Amino acid sequence: MTGVLRVAVPSPLYQLFDYLPPTGDDGPFRAGMRVRVPFGRGRVVGVIVATAVKSEYPAEKLKRAAARLDDTPVLPADMLKLAAWAADYYHHPIGEVLATMLPSALRAGAEAKVQTREYWRITTAGMAVDLNELKRARRQAALLTRLRTAGEDGLARTALDDEGSALAALRGLAEKGLVARIEKNRGAEAPLPPVSGEPPRSATQHLQLNDDQAAAVDAIADADGYRAFLLDGITGSGKTEVYLRAIDRVVAAGRQALVLVPEIALTPQLVGRFRERFDVPLAVLHSALNDTERLDAWLRAARGVAPIVIGTRSAVFTPLARPGLVVVDEEHDPSFKQHEGFRYSARDLAVWRAHEAAVPVVLGSATPSLESLHNVRSGRYTALHLPERAGAATHPSMRLLDVRGGVLREGLSDALLRLMEKHLAAGSQVLLFLNRRGYAPVLQCHDCGWLSECSRCDARMTLHRRDARLRCHHCGHEAPAPRRCPACGSEGVMPIGLGTERIERVIGEDFADCSMVRIDRDATRRKGELDRLLARAEGGDARILVGTQMLAKGHHFPLVTLVAVVDADGGLFSADFRASERMAQLILQVAGRAGRADRPGEVVIQTHCPDHPLLQSLVARGYPAFADAALKEREVTGLPPYGHLALLRAEATDEASPDSFLEAAGELAREAGLDGVDWLGPVPAPMARRAGRYRAQVLLRADARTPLQRLLATLVPQLGSLREARRVRWSVDVDPSDTF
Ligand code: ADP
Ligand code: ZN
Ligand code: ZN
């Protein structure tokens, strides 16, 4: 008999809480079920982590759980194990880890049932219509084909609408009388498509794989149980094609594939490629889903109804009924690391999951992280190389454009403007990359030197000229852009430096007859806007593309032949140890947009530092040479992947508290013993004030993981009870992706 439920509740405390079962509920109670429990002054949804016969606490002190929410565990045993491991490794409270893992609907106590009621089915006319009539509406044709095979019951809209763009096409079909919308009764469990033993039909268009691709696919298929592969292939070398083939085999064997992609890369284009290839339900977990849609996708993955699960960072927590393969695309991408709260790395957890599930994991990148390259060298990962571009495309040429001393037209050199003309005249597209949105990063008074500083941060406010406002990109603070200097009243306030909006304006003037699109966070705030702009860029309708890293990743622009990095200098002089790695990766990602189809590409990088060794090695000898040099440097300095880091951060509204807290933490650390761990700090954070808070930090560094982990395990659970902790917000970041 179950005496006590050991429950993880969402709270910052590093412990489980014991409860008695709800009155009148005989169970069964199993780990992974949710319960509603009294906690503090209210009630919260917690997860049963274990059951026990007896509590260590006196029985009369135990409270009773209010209700059990599940008849079967929502989190299977492997996910509970992942949670426990991650809570340990990242030193984060288990209750918050579990809360992060659950879709928000389940976190809030919703029933673990597919909620969707909107279904679509084929009509008689839809069965009879000649598909050729829909030749010009590819999306409609694809949906019609799927609904034909679904039969009478039809398909839930969420099953059709993974990429969020099906509704318009469905309505179009409905107007022609080819499909119909049906409502299912609320409460009736939506009939999920059955899992059949038959291999799904895969509409693989049979591209002939080149030898390297074929070898990669075979190596992945031959892996017996866990094995980690680094698929190291330049942009356009056919990595995605390798994933698709590997997934094809997994799905045909009745297993599931989990595919993680960076936030920016999860576009309808990518999902479309999967959709075209596979005639099976996809579960797509992206940020635009509402809670119900997310829950539905999560449940379809957990129940094994969706053989393919694609998602961004948090999708690493999706349960799979029959795991067969894990893929992490663009594995070097910083967006796989969560930057607040539970600071996990989805890439690293993906590898852990694959290991636990005894399935292969494929990490793909054109610019692998130094960590993964190191894992290849030490034999933990197997490298699969794709050195050539797939199909007809050739390598783009890359060179530096020395802009010293020359005349710049709003940041664009003469040489660049001439190159643009040449490529445009040849009918190609041109892409200008600048990783800074807004018009100019600062406004300055020419008479007194006043700068548009943020009142709440150690940072400048960016000028957004379109709406004449200053915005702080660090805290969101805004103000109208002044016409006169607030300090001296002069009218000589001038925008200094370059942002994407400013380039857009020059282009509008100098290339007035070329249509252009600007793609950055400002231009794509409205829902659907990014897709619309990308469609214009991909279709070739826009001739000039201007953008930030949103434009740099994953997209396929067949007509782009010239890529210009407008300003490479910004990344050269950052204090962060990963800055040069990031910058090299970004430059090569953008460069990869050039000449993807049958037109040769050209990449130019504007710089004031043409002799910088990093730029030199990158341009002359490519990423492997750069990575070699960077790894040597990390080895000498004892930084990752050779050393291991954790960052203890603290912030407060007054200047002294973060320091006092970190000093007190240092006392505890010395008591616990700093053997094998360097305790570096406290020092002010590189941005010492942000959003009105003063920030300080301690960097912990160790040659081996074990002493670092041992220290954190003793130290972190005590930090909350320090007297000094009351005045600060503090956090621990294991394997920080930057030191800001
Ligand atoms: P990556 O993911 O490495 O950037 P993709 O898989 O997207 O590369 O391939 C780039 C382009 O080359 C795509 O248009 C793809 O359809 C095409 N492609 C991939 N493999 C082959 C092949 N073996 N033969 C011809 N074209 C290919
Ligand atoms: Zn002034
Ligand atoms: Zn600010």
PDB file of C-alpha atoms in Angstrom, residues 565-653:
ATOM      1  CA  VAL A 565      29.219  40.754 -44.401  1.00  0.00           C
ATOM      2  CA  VAL A 566      28.868  44.496 -43.952  1.00  0.00           C
ATOM      3  CA  ASP A 567      30.840  44.758 -40.730  1.00  0.00           C
ATOM      4  CA  ALA A 568      33.018  41.951 -39.432  1.00  0.00           C
ATOM      5  CA  ASP A 569      34.828  44.092 -36.889  1.00  0.00           C
ATOM      6  CA  GLY A 570      32.218  43.980 -34.125  1.00  0.00           C
ATOM      7  CA  GLY A 571      32.912  40.345 -33.226  1.00  0.00           C
ATOM      8  CA  LEU A 572      36.675  40.743 -33.113  1.00  0.00           C
ATOM      9  CA  PHE A 573      36.956  42.699 -29.933  1.00  0.00           C
ATOM     10  CA  SER A 574      34.553  41.134 -27.476  1.00  0.00           C
ATOM     11  CA  ALA A 575      35.560  40.165 -23.951  1.00  0.00           C
ATOM     12  CA  ASP A 576      33.720  36.863 -24.128  1.00  0.00           C
ATOM     13  CA  PHE A 577      35.776  33.749 -24.707  1.00  0.00           C
ATOM     14  CA  ARG A 578      33.290  32.356 -27.199  1.00  0.00           C
ATOM     15  CA  ALA A 579      32.947  35.523 -29.262  1.00  0.00           C
ATOM     16  CA  SER A 580      35.435  34.598 -31.967  1.00  0.00           C
ATOM     17  CA  GLU A 581      33.970  31.117 -32.346  1.00  0.00           C
ATOM     18  CA  ARG A 582      30.482  32.607 -32.722  1.00  0.00           C
ATOM     19  CA  MET A 583      31.635  35.150 -35.193  1.00  0.00           C
ATOM     20  CA  ALA A 584      33.424  32.585 -37.365  1.00  0.00           C
ATOM     21  CA  GLN A 585      30.321  30.412 -37.299  1.00  0.00           C
ATOM     22  CA  LEU A 586      28.066  33.280 -38.191  1.00  0.00           C
ATOM     23  CA  ILE A 587      30.236  34.452 -41.072  1.00  0.00           C
ATOM     24  CA  LEU A 588      30.325  30.964 -42.548  1.00  0.00           C
ATOM     25  CA  GLN A 589      26.596  30.487 -42.043  1.00  0.00           C
ATOM     26  CA  VAL A 590      25.883  33.650 -43.963  1.00  0.00           C
ATOM     27  CA  ALA A 591      28.475  32.796 -46.562  1.00  0.00           C
ATOM     28  CA  GLY A 592      26.653  29.505 -47.044  1.00  0.00           C
ATOM     29  CA  ARG A 593      23.687  31.409 -48.492  1.00  0.00           C
ATOM     30  CA  ALA A 594      25.715  32.223 -51.604  1.00  0.00           C
ATOM     31  CA  GLY A 595      25.563  30.151 -54.743  1.00  0.00           C
ATOM     32  CA  ARG A 596      23.418  27.368 -53.435  1.00  0.00           C
ATOM     33  CA  ALA A 597      21.986  26.341 -56.796  1.00  0.00           C
ATOM     34  CA  ASP A 598      23.833  26.262 -60.082  1.00  0.00           C
ATOM     35  CA  ARG A 599      25.235  29.799 -59.938  1.00  0.00           C
ATOM     36  CA  PRO A 600      28.688  30.290 -58.459  1.00  0.00           C
ATOM     37  CA  GLY A 601      28.709  32.445 -55.350  1.00  0.00           C
ATOM     38  CA  GLU A 602      30.942  35.194 -54.065  1.00  0.00           C
ATOM     39  CA  VAL A 603      31.344  36.257 -50.451  1.00  0.00           C
ATOM     40  CA  VAL A 604      32.955  39.511 -49.347  1.00  0.00           C
ATOM     41  CA  ILE A 605      33.675  40.593 -45.798  1.00  0.00           C
ATOM     42  CA  GLN A 606      34.085  44.310 -45.099  1.00  0.00           C
ATOM     43  CA  THR A 607      36.619  45.022 -42.378  1.00  0.00           C
ATOM     44  CA  HIS A 608      38.960  47.628 -40.957  1.00  0.00           C
ATOM     45  CA  CYS A 609      41.227  44.844 -39.698  1.00  0.00           C
ATOM     46  CA  PRO A 610      42.192  42.840 -42.781  1.00  0.00           C
ATOM     47  CA  ASP A 611      45.295  41.520 -41.024  1.00  0.00           C
ATOM     48  CA  HIS A 612      43.439  40.093 -38.035  1.00  0.00           C
ATOM     49  CA  PRO A 613      44.688  36.509 -37.660  1.00  0.00           C
ATOM     50  CA  LEU A 614      41.215  35.125 -37.072  1.00  0.00           C
ATOM     51  CA  LEU A 615      39.787  36.655 -40.215  1.00  0.00           C
ATOM     52  CA  GLN A 616      42.871  35.651 -42.118  1.00  0.00           C
ATOM     53  CA  SER A 617      42.779  31.993 -41.164  1.00  0.00           C
ATOM     54  CA  LEU A 618      39.049  31.802 -41.668  1.00  0.00           C
ATOM     55  CA  VAL A 619      39.144  33.287 -45.148  1.00  0.00           C
ATOM     56  CA  ALA A 620      42.356  31.730 -46.364  1.00  0.00           C
ATOM     57  CA  ARG A 621      42.082  28.294 -44.829  1.00  0.00           C
ATOM     58  CA  GLY A 622      38.493  27.793 -43.734  1.00  0.00           C
ATOM     59  CA  TYR A 623      36.723  26.677 -40.589  1.00  0.00           C
ATOM     60  CA  PRO A 624      38.818  23.585 -39.756  1.00  0.00           C
ATOM     61  CA  ALA A 625      41.973  25.729 -39.624  1.00  0.00           C
ATOM     62  CA  PHE A 626      40.190  28.310 -37.537  1.00  0.00           C
ATOM     63  CA  ALA A 627      38.857  25.631 -35.171  1.00  0.00           C
ATOM     64  CA  ASP A 628      42.340  24.152 -34.799  1.00  0.00           C
ATOM     65  CA  ALA A 629      43.769  27.475 -33.750  1.00  0.00           C
ATOM     66  CA  ALA A 630      40.868  28.216 -31.430  1.00  0.00           C
ATOM     67  CA  LEU A 631      41.128  24.808 -29.754  1.00  0.00           C
ATOM     68  CA  LYS A 632      44.840  25.336 -29.118  1.00  0.00           C
ATOM     69  CA  GLU A 633      44.056  28.644 -27.496  1.00  0.00           C
ATOM     70  CA  ARG A 634      41.376  27.090 -25.286  1.00  0.00           C
ATOM     71  CA  GLU A 635      43.773  24.347 -24.256  1.00  0.00           C
ATOM     72  CA  VAL A 636      46.407  26.831 -23.176  1.00  0.00           C
ATOM     73  CA  THR A 637      43.879  28.909 -21.223  1.00  0.00           C
ATOM     74  CA  GLY A 638      42.112  25.922 -19.687  1.00  0.00           C
ATOM     75  CA  LEU A 639      38.753  26.937 -21.136  1.00  0.00           C
ATOM     76  CA  PRO A 640      36.073  24.596 -22.533  1.00  0.00           C
ATOM     77  CA  PRO A 641      36.298  21.988 -23.899  1.00  0.00           C
ATOM     78  CA  TYR A 642      39.559  21.526 -21.955  1.00  0.00           C
ATOM     79  CA  GLY A 643      38.387  23.094 -18.740  1.00  0.00           C
ATOM     80  CA  HIS A 644      34.905  23.190 -17.251  1.00  0.00           C
ATOM     81  CA  LEU A 645      33.007  26.267 -16.189  1.00  0.00           C
ATOM     82  CA  ALA A 646      30.115  27.311 -14.055  1.00  0.00           C
ATOM     83  CA  LEU A 647      29.011  30.855 -13.480  1.00  0.00           C
ATOM     84  CA  LEU A 648      27.418  32.077 -10.279  1.00  0.00           C
ATOM     85  CA  ARG A 649      25.542  35.279 -10.989  1.00  0.00           C
ATOM     86  CA  ALA A 650      23.888  37.723  -8.604  1.00  0.00           C
ATOM     87  CA  GLU A 651      22.002  40.955  -9.155  1.00  0.00           C
ATOM     88  CA  ALA A 652      20.249  43.509  -7.000  1.00  0.00           C
ATOM     89  CA  THR A 653      18.900  47.032  -7.099  1.00  0.00           C
TER      90      THR A 653
END
